[in-house]
Short mmCIF file of C-alpha atoms and ligand atoms in Angstrom, two decimals:
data_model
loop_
_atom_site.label_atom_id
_atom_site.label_comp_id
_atom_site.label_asym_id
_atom_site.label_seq_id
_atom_site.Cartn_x
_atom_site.Cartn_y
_atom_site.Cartn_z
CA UNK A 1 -31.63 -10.79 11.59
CA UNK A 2 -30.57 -9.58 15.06
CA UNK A 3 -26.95 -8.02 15.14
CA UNK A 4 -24.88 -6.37 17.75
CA UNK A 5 -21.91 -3.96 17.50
CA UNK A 6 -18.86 -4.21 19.99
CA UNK A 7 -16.94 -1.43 22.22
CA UNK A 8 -12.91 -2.71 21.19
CA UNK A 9 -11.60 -2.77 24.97
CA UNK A 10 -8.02 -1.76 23.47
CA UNK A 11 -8.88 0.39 20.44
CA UNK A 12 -10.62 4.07 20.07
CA UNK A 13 -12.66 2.94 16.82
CA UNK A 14 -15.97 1.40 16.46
CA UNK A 15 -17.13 -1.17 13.72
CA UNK A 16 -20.21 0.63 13.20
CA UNK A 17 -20.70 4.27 13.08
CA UNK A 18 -24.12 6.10 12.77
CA UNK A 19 -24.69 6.51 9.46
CA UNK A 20 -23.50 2.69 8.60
CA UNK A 21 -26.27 1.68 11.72
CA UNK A 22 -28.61 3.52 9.66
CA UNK A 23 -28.12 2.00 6.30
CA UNK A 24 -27.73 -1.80 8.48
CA UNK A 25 -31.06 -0.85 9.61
CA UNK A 26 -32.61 0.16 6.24
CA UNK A 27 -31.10 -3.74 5.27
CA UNK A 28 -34.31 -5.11 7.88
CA UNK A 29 -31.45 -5.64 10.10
CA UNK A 30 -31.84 -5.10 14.26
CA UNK A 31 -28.90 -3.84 15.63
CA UNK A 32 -28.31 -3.63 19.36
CA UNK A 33 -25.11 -1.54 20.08
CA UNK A 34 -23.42 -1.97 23.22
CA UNK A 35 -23.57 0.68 25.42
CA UNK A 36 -20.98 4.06 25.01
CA UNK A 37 -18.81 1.89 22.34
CA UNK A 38 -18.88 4.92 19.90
CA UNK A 39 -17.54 7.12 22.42
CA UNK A 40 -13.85 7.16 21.85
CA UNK A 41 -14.83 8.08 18.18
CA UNK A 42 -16.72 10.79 18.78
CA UNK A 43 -20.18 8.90 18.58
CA UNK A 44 -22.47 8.89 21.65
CA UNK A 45 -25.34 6.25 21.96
CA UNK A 46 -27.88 8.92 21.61
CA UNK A 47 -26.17 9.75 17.74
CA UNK A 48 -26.75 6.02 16.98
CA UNK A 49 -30.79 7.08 16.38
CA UNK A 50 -33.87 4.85 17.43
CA UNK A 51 -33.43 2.22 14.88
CA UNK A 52 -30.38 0.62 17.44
CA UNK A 53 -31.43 -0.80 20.88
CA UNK A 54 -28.76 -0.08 23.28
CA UNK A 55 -27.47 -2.84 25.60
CA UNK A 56 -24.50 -3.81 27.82
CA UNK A 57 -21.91 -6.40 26.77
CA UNK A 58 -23.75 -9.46 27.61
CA UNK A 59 -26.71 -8.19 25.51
CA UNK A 60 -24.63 -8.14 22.50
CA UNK A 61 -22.27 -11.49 23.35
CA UNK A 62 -25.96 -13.36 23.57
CA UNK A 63 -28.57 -14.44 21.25
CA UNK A 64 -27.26 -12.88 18.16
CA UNK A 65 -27.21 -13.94 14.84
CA UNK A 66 -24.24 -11.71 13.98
CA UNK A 67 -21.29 -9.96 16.30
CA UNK A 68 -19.61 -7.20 14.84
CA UNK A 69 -15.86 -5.91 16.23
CA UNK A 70 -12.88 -5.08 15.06
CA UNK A 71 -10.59 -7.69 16.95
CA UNK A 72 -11.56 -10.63 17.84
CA UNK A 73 -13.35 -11.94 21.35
CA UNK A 74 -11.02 -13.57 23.85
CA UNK A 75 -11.76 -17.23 24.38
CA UNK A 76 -13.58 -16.51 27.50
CA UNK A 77 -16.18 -14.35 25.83
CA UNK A 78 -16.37 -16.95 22.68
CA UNK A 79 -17.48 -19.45 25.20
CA UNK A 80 -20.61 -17.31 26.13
CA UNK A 81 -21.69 -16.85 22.53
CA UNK A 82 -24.36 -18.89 20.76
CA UNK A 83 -23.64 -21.65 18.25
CA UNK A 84 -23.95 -20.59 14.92
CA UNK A 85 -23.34 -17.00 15.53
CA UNK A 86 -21.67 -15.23 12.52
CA UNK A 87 -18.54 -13.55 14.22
CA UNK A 88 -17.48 -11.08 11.77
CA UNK A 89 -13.73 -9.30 12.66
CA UNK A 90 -10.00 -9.27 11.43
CA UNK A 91 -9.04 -12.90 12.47
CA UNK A 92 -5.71 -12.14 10.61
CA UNK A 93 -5.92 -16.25 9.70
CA UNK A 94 -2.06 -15.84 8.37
CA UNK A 95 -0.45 -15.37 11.82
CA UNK A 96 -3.17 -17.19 13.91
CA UNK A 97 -3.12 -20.44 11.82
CA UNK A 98 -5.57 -22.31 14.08
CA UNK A 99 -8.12 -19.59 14.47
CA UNK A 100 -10.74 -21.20 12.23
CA UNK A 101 -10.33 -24.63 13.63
CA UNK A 102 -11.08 -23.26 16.99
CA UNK A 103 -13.73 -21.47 16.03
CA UNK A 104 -15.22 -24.57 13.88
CA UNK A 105 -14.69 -26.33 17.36
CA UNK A 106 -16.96 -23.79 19.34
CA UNK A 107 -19.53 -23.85 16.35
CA UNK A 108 -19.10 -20.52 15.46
CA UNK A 109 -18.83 -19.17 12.06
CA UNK A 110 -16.71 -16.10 11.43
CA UNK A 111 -15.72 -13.79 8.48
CA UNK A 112 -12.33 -12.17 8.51
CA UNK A 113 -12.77 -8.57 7.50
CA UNK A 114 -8.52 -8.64 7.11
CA UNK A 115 -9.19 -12.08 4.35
CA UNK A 116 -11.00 -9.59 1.89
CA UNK A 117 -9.43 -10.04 -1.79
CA UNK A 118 -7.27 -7.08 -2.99
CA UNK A 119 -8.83 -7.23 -6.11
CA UNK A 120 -10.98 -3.60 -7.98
CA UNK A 121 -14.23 -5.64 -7.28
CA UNK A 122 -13.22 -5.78 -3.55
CA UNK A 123 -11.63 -2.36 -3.33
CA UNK A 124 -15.16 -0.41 -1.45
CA UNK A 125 -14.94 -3.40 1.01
CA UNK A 126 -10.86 -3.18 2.34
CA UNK A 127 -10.45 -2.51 5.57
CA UNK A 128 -6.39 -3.21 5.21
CA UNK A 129 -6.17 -0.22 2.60
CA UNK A 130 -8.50 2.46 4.61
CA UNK A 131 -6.21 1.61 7.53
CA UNK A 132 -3.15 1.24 6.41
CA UNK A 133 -3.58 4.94 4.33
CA UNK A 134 -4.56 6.36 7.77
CA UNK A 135 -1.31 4.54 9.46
CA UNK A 136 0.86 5.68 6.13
CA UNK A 137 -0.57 9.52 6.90
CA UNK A 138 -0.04 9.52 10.88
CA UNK A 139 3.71 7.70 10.56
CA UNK A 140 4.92 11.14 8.70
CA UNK A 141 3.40 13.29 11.11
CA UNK A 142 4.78 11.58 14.03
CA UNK A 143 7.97 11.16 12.06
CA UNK A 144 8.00 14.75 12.05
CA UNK A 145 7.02 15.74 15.73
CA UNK A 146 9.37 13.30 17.11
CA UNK A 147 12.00 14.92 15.21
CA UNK A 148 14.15 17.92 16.53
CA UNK A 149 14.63 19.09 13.10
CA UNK A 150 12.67 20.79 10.27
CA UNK A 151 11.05 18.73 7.49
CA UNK A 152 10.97 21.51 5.06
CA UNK A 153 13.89 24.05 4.51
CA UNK A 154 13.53 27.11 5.83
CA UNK A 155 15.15 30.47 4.81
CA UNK A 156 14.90 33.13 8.51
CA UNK A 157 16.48 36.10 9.25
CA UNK A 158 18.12 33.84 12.11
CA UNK A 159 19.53 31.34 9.30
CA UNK A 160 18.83 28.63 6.69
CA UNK A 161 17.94 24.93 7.42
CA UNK A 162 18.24 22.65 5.40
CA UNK A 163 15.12 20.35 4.18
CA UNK A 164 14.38 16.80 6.23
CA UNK A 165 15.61 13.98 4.58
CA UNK A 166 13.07 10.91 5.09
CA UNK A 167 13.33 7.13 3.67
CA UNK A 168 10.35 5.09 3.35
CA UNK A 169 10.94 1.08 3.55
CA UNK A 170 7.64 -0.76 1.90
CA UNK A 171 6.00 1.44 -0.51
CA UNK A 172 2.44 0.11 -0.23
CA UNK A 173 -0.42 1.17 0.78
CA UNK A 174 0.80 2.93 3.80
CA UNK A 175 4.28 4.04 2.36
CA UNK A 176 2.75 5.64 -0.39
CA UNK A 177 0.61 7.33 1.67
CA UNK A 178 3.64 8.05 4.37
CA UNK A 179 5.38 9.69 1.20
CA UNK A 180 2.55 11.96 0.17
CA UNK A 181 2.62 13.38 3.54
CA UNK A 182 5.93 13.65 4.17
CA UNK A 183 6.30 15.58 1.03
CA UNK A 184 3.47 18.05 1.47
CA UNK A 185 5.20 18.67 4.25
CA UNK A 186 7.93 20.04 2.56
CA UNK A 187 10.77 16.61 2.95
CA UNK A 188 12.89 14.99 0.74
CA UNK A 189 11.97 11.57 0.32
CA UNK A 190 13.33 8.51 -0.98
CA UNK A 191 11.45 4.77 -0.91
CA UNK A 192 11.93 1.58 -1.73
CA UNK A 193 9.92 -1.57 -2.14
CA UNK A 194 10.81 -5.01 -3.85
CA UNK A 195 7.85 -4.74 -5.98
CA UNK A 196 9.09 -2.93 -9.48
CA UNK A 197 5.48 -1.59 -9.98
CA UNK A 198 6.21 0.31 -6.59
CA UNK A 199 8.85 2.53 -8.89
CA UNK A 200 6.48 4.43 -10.73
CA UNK A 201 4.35 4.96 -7.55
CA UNK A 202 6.80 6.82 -5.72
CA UNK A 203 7.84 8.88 -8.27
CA UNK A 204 4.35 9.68 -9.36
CA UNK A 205 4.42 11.52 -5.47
CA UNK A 206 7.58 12.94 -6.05
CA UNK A 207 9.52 10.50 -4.63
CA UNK A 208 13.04 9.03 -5.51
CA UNK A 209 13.08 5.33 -5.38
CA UNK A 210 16.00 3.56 -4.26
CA UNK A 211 16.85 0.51 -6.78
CA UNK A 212 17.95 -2.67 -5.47
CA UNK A 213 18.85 -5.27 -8.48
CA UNK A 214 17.36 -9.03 -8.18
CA UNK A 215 14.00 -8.56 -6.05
CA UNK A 216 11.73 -11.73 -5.91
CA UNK A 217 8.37 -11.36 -7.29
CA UNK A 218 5.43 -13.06 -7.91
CA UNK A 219 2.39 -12.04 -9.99
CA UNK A 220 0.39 -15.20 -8.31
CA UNK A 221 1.41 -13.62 -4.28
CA UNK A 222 -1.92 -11.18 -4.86
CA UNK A 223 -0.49 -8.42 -5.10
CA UNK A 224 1.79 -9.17 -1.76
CA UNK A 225 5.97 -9.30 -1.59
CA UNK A 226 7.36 -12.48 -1.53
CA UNK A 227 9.88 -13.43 1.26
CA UNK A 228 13.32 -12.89 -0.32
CA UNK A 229 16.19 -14.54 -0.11
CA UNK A 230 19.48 -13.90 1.95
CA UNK A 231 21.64 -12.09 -0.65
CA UNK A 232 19.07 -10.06 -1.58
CA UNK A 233 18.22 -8.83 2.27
CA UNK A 234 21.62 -8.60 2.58
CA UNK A 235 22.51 -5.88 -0.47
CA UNK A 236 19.27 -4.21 0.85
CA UNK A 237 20.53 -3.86 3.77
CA UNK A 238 23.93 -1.99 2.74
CA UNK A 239 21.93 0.09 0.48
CA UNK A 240 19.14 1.34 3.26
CA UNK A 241 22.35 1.54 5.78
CA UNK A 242 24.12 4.28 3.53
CA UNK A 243 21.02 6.28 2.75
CA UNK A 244 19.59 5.72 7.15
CA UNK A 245 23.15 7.65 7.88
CA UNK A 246 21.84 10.49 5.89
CA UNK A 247 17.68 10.07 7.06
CA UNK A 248 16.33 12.10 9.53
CA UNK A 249 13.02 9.70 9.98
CA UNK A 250 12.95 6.49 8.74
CA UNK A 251 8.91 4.78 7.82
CA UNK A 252 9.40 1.08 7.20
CA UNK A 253 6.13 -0.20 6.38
CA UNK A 254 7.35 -3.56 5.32
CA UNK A 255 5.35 -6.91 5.51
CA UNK A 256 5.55 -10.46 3.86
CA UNK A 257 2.15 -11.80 4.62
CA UNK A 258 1.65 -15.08 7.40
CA UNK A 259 5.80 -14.01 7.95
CA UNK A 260 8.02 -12.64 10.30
CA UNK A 261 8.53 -8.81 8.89
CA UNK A 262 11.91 -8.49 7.18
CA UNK A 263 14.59 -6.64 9.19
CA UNK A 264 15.82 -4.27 7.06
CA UNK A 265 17.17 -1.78 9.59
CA UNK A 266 19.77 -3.55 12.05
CA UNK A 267 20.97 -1.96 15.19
CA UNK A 268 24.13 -1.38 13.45
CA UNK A 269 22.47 1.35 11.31
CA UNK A 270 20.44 2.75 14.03
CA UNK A 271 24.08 3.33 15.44
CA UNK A 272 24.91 4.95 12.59
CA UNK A 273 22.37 7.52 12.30
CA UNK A 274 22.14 11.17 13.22
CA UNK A 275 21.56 12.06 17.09
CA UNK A 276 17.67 13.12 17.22
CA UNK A 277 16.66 11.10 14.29
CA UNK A 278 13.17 9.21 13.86
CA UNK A 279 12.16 5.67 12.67
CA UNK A 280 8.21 4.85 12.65
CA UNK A 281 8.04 1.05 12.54
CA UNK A 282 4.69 0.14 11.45
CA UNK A 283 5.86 -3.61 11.01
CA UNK A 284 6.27 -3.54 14.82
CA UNK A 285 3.39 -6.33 15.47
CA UNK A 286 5.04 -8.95 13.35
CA UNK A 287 8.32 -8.43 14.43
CA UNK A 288 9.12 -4.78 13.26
CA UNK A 289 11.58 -3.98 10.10
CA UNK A 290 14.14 -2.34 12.34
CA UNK A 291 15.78 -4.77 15.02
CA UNK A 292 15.45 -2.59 17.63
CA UNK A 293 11.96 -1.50 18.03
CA UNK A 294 9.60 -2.83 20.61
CA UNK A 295 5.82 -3.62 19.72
CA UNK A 296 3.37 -0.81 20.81
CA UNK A 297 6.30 1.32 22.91
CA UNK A 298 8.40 4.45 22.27
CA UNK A 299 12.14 3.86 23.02
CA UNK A 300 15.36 6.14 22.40
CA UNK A 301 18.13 3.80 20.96
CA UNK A 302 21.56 5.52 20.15
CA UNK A 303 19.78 8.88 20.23
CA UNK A 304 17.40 8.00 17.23
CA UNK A 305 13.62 8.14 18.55
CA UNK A 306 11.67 4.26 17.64
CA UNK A 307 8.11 4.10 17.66
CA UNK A 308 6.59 0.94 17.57
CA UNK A 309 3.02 0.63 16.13
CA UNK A 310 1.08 -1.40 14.12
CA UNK A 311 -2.32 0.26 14.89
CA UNK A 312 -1.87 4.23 14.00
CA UNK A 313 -5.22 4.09 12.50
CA UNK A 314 -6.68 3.91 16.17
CA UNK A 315 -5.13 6.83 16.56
CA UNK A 316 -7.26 8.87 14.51
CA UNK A 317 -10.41 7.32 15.81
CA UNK A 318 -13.30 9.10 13.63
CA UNK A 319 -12.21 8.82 10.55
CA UNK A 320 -10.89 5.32 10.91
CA UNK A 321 -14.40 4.27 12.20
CA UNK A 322 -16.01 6.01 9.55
CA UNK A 323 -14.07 4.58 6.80
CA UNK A 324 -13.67 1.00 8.61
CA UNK A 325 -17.33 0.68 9.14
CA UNK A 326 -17.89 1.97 5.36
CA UNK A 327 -15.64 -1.44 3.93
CA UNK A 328 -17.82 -3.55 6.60
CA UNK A 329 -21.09 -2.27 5.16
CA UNK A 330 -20.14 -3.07 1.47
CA UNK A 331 -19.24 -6.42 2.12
CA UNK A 332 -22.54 -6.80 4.26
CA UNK A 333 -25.01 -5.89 1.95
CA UNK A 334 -23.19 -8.47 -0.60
CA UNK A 335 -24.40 -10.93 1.95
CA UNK A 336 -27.69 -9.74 3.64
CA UNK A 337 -30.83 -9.77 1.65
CA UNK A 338 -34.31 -8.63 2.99
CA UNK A 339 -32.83 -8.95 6.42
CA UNK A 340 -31.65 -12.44 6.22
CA UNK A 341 -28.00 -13.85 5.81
CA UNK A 342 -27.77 -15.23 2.18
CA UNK A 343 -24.33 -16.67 1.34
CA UNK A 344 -23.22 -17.22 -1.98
CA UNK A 345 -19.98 -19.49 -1.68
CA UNK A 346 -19.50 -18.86 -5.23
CA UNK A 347 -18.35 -15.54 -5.10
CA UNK A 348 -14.75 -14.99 -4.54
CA UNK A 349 -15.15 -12.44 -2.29
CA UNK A 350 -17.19 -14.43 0.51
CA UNK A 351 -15.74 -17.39 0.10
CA UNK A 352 -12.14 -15.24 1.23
CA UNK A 353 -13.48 -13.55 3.68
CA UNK A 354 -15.80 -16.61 5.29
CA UNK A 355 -12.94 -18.58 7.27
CA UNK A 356 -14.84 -21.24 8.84
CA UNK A 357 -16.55 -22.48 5.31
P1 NAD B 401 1.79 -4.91 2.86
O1 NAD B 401 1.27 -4.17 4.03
O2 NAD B 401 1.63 -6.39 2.80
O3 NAD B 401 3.36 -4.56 2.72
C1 NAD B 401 3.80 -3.23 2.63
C2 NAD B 401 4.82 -3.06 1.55
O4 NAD B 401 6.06 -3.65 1.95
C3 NAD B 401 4.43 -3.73 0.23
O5 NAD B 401 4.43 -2.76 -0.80
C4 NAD B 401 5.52 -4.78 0.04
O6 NAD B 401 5.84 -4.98 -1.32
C5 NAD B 401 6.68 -4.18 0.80
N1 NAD B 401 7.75 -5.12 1.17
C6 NAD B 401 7.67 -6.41 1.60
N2 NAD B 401 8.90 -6.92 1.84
C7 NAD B 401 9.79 -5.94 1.57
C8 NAD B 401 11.22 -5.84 1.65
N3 NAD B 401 11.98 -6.86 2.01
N4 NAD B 401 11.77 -4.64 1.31
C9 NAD B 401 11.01 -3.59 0.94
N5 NAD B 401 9.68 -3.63 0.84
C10 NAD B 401 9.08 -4.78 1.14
O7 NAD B 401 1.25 -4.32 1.50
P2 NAD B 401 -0.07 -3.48 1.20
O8 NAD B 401 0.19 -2.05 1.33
O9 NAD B 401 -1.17 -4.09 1.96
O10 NAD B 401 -0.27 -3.78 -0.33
C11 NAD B 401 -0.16 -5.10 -0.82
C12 NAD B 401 -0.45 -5.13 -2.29
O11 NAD B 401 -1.82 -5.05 -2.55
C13 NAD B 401 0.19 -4.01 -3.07
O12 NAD B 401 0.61 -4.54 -4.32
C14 NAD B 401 -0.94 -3.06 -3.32
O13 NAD B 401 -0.74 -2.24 -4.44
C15 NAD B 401 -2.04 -4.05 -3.54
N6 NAD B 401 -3.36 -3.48 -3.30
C16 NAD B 401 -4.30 -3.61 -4.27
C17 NAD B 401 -5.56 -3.09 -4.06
C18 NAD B 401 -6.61 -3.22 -5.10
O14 NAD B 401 -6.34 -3.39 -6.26
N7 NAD B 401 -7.85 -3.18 -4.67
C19 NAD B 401 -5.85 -2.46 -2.88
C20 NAD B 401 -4.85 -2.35 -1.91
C21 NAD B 401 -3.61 -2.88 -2.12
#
C-alpha cells in the first residue's frame, strides 16, 4: 500500500513522526513524506530513515492509496487526487455537514481522525484528548504570562501578594488539564462544567467547583454536554459574572458538539473585571465562550487581555506530533493488514471514523 504524509501549510505539527514512519513501514506500508514537513516539529527528512521516499507535494497529492494530514486539502488540491484515495484527517463532519457528500462526489473516501468514539477501547487512538490536554496545559501558562500579576502568593522582603485567582469554564479534557496546571503553579482555582461527573474531577485536582442547579444531561450525548436551555445559560451566567469580577484569568474551554459554543462570558463581565486580567478562549473557532474574543487574535478589551485559539496544541509542535501521530498509528494498524487496507465495517470504531461509508 503506497501512503504519503502531508506538510500542514498553517500548522507546526506533522501527522507522522519518525518513529510512527517506522512502525507504518514495519506494517509493509510505503510511505513517501513530502519534503521538510517535519521541520516545524523538530523532525528533518533525513530523521525520517530510508524506509520513507521523500517527495514534493505533487508526489504525495498523486497516485496514492492513502493521504495522511492533519486538516483537510482545499478543494483545489482534492481535485488533483486519485479516485479512491483514502484521505485520512479531522474532517470535523459536525460543523462541515456536507463534507462527506463532497467527498463521495469526488470519489474519495476519507476517515475523520476527529469522528473517533470516546469510548476505553478507542482511548490509544484520540486525537481530540492528546490535543485538547496539550491546549488545557498551554491555556494556564499563557493565562499566566499574559497576566501582570502572580499566580502563586508570594511572601518578599519587598511585600506579600496575594495568590492568582483563576476560573475554568468546561471542565473536560482540556479544563481539567488547564486546572492541573494552573494549580501546580501555585493558583486558586475554581471550575465549572454542566456535566455532574465533572464535580469530582475538579476536586480530585484540587479544584473548587462552582454548582449551578438544573444542568441538562444526557447519558446517550457520548460523553458530550448537551445544549442547554435559556434559564439555565442565564443563572450561569450571573454565577460566572460574580466569580469573573474576582478572576485574574479566565479558561473557558466550553463546547456543545456540531453547535455554536455557549457564551458564557458577555462583554458586560469582561467590563467588570480587574484591569490586567486574562481570559484564554479555547472555544474561539466555534464562536468562542466569551462574546468578545476574536478567532485566532490577541485583543485588549476593557483592560482584560483575550486570546483567541482553538489550536494551542500547534503550539507545542513536538509533542503534539508525537502524540497525534501515536492515536493515528493505533487506529491504522486496526485497519492495515500485511500491507493492505482491510476494513471491517463492523467495528464501531471504523465505521465512526470512516465518513464516506
Ligand atoms: P468538549 O471539548 O466537547 O467540551 C469541553 C467541556 O465543556 C465539556 O466538559 C463540556 O461538558 C463542557 N461544557 C459544554 N457546555 C457547557 C456549558 N454551557 N457550561 C459549562 N461547561 C460546558 O469535551 P471533551 O473535553 O472533548 O470531553 C467530552 C467528553 O468525553 C467528556 O465527558 C470526557 O470525559 C469524555 N471523554 C472520554 C474519553 C474516554 O473514555 N476514552 C476520552 C476523552 C473524553
Amino acid at each position: 500500500m503506497k501512503l504519503s504524509v502531508l506538510a500542514e501549510p498553517n500548522d507546526r505539527r506533522i501527522a507522522v513522526v519518525p518513529k510512527v514512519a517506522q512502525k507504518l513501514a514495519d506494517l509493509g506500508v510505503q510511505i513517501t513524506l513530502q519534503s521538510g514537513a517535519g521541520n516545524a516539529s523538530g523532525f528533518s527528512d533525513a530523521d525520517y530513515g530510508d524506509h520513507v521516499k521523500i517527495g514534493d507535494r505533487n508526489a504525495c497529492l498523486q497516485g496514492q492509496e492513502m493521504i495522511i494530514g492533519i486538516h483537510p486539502l482545499d478543494d483545489e488540491e482534492l481535485a488533483q487526487v486519485d479516485a479512491q484515495t483514502v484521505l485520512v484527517s479531522e474532517f470535523k463532519p459536525f460543523f462541515d455537514k456536507e463534507i462527506s457528500d463532497r467527498l463521495k462526489q469526488k470519489n474519495l473516501q476519507a476517515i475523520s481522525m476527529d469522528m473517533i468514539p470516546r469510548t476505553t477501547l478507542a482511548q490509544s487512538m484520540d486525537v481530540l484528548s492528546s490535543m485538547a490536554s496539550i491546549a488545557g496545559y498551554r491555556a494556564a501558562l499563557m493565562g499566566a504570562s499574559h497576566l501582570t500579576r502572580y499566580f502563586p502568593m508570594m511572601i518578599t522582603a519587598a511585600g506579600s501578594i496575594k495568590p492568582g485567582k483563576v476560573l475554568v469554564l468546561g471542565a473536560g479534557v482540556a479544563g481539567l488539564q488547564a486546572i492541573a496546571t494552573a494549580k501546580r503553579l501555585g493558583a486558586q482555582v475554581e471550575a465549572f462544567d454542566t456535566r455532574s461527573a465533572a464535580k469530582q474531577e475538579v476536586e480530585s485536582l484540587g479544584g473548587r467547583f462552582v454548582e449551578v442547579e438544573g444542568a441538562k444531561e444526557d447519558t446517550g450525548a457520548g460523553g458530550y454536554a448537551v445544549e442547554q436551555d435559556e434559564d439555565f445559560i442565564k443563572r450561569q451566567r450571573e454565577e460566572v459574572q460574580k466569580r469573573a469580577m474576582n478572576a485574574d484569568v479566565i479558561i473557558t474551554t466550553a463546547q456543545v458538539r456540531g453547535r455554536k459554543a455557549p457564551i458564557l462570558v458577555p462583554a458586560s463581565t469582561v467590563e467588570k473585571m480587574k484591569p490586567g486580567s486574562v481570559i484564554v478562549d479555547l472555544a474561539a473557532s466555534t464562536g468562542g465562550n466569551c462574546e468578545l474574543t476574536e478567532d485566532a487574535q490577541t485583543v485588549v478589551k476593557h483592560g482584560v487581555t483575550i486570546i483567541g485559539d482553538s489550536n494551542l496544541a500547534a503550539g507545542m509542535p513536538e509533542d503534539a506530533s508525537t502524540l497525534y501521530s501515536n492515536n493515528l498509528f493505533n487506529f491504522l494498524k486496526l485497519i492495515i493488514k500485511e500491507g493492505a487496507l482491510n476494513l471491517n465495517f463492523e467495528d464501531e470504531i471504523v465505521q465512526s471514523a470512516y465518513i464516506t461509508h
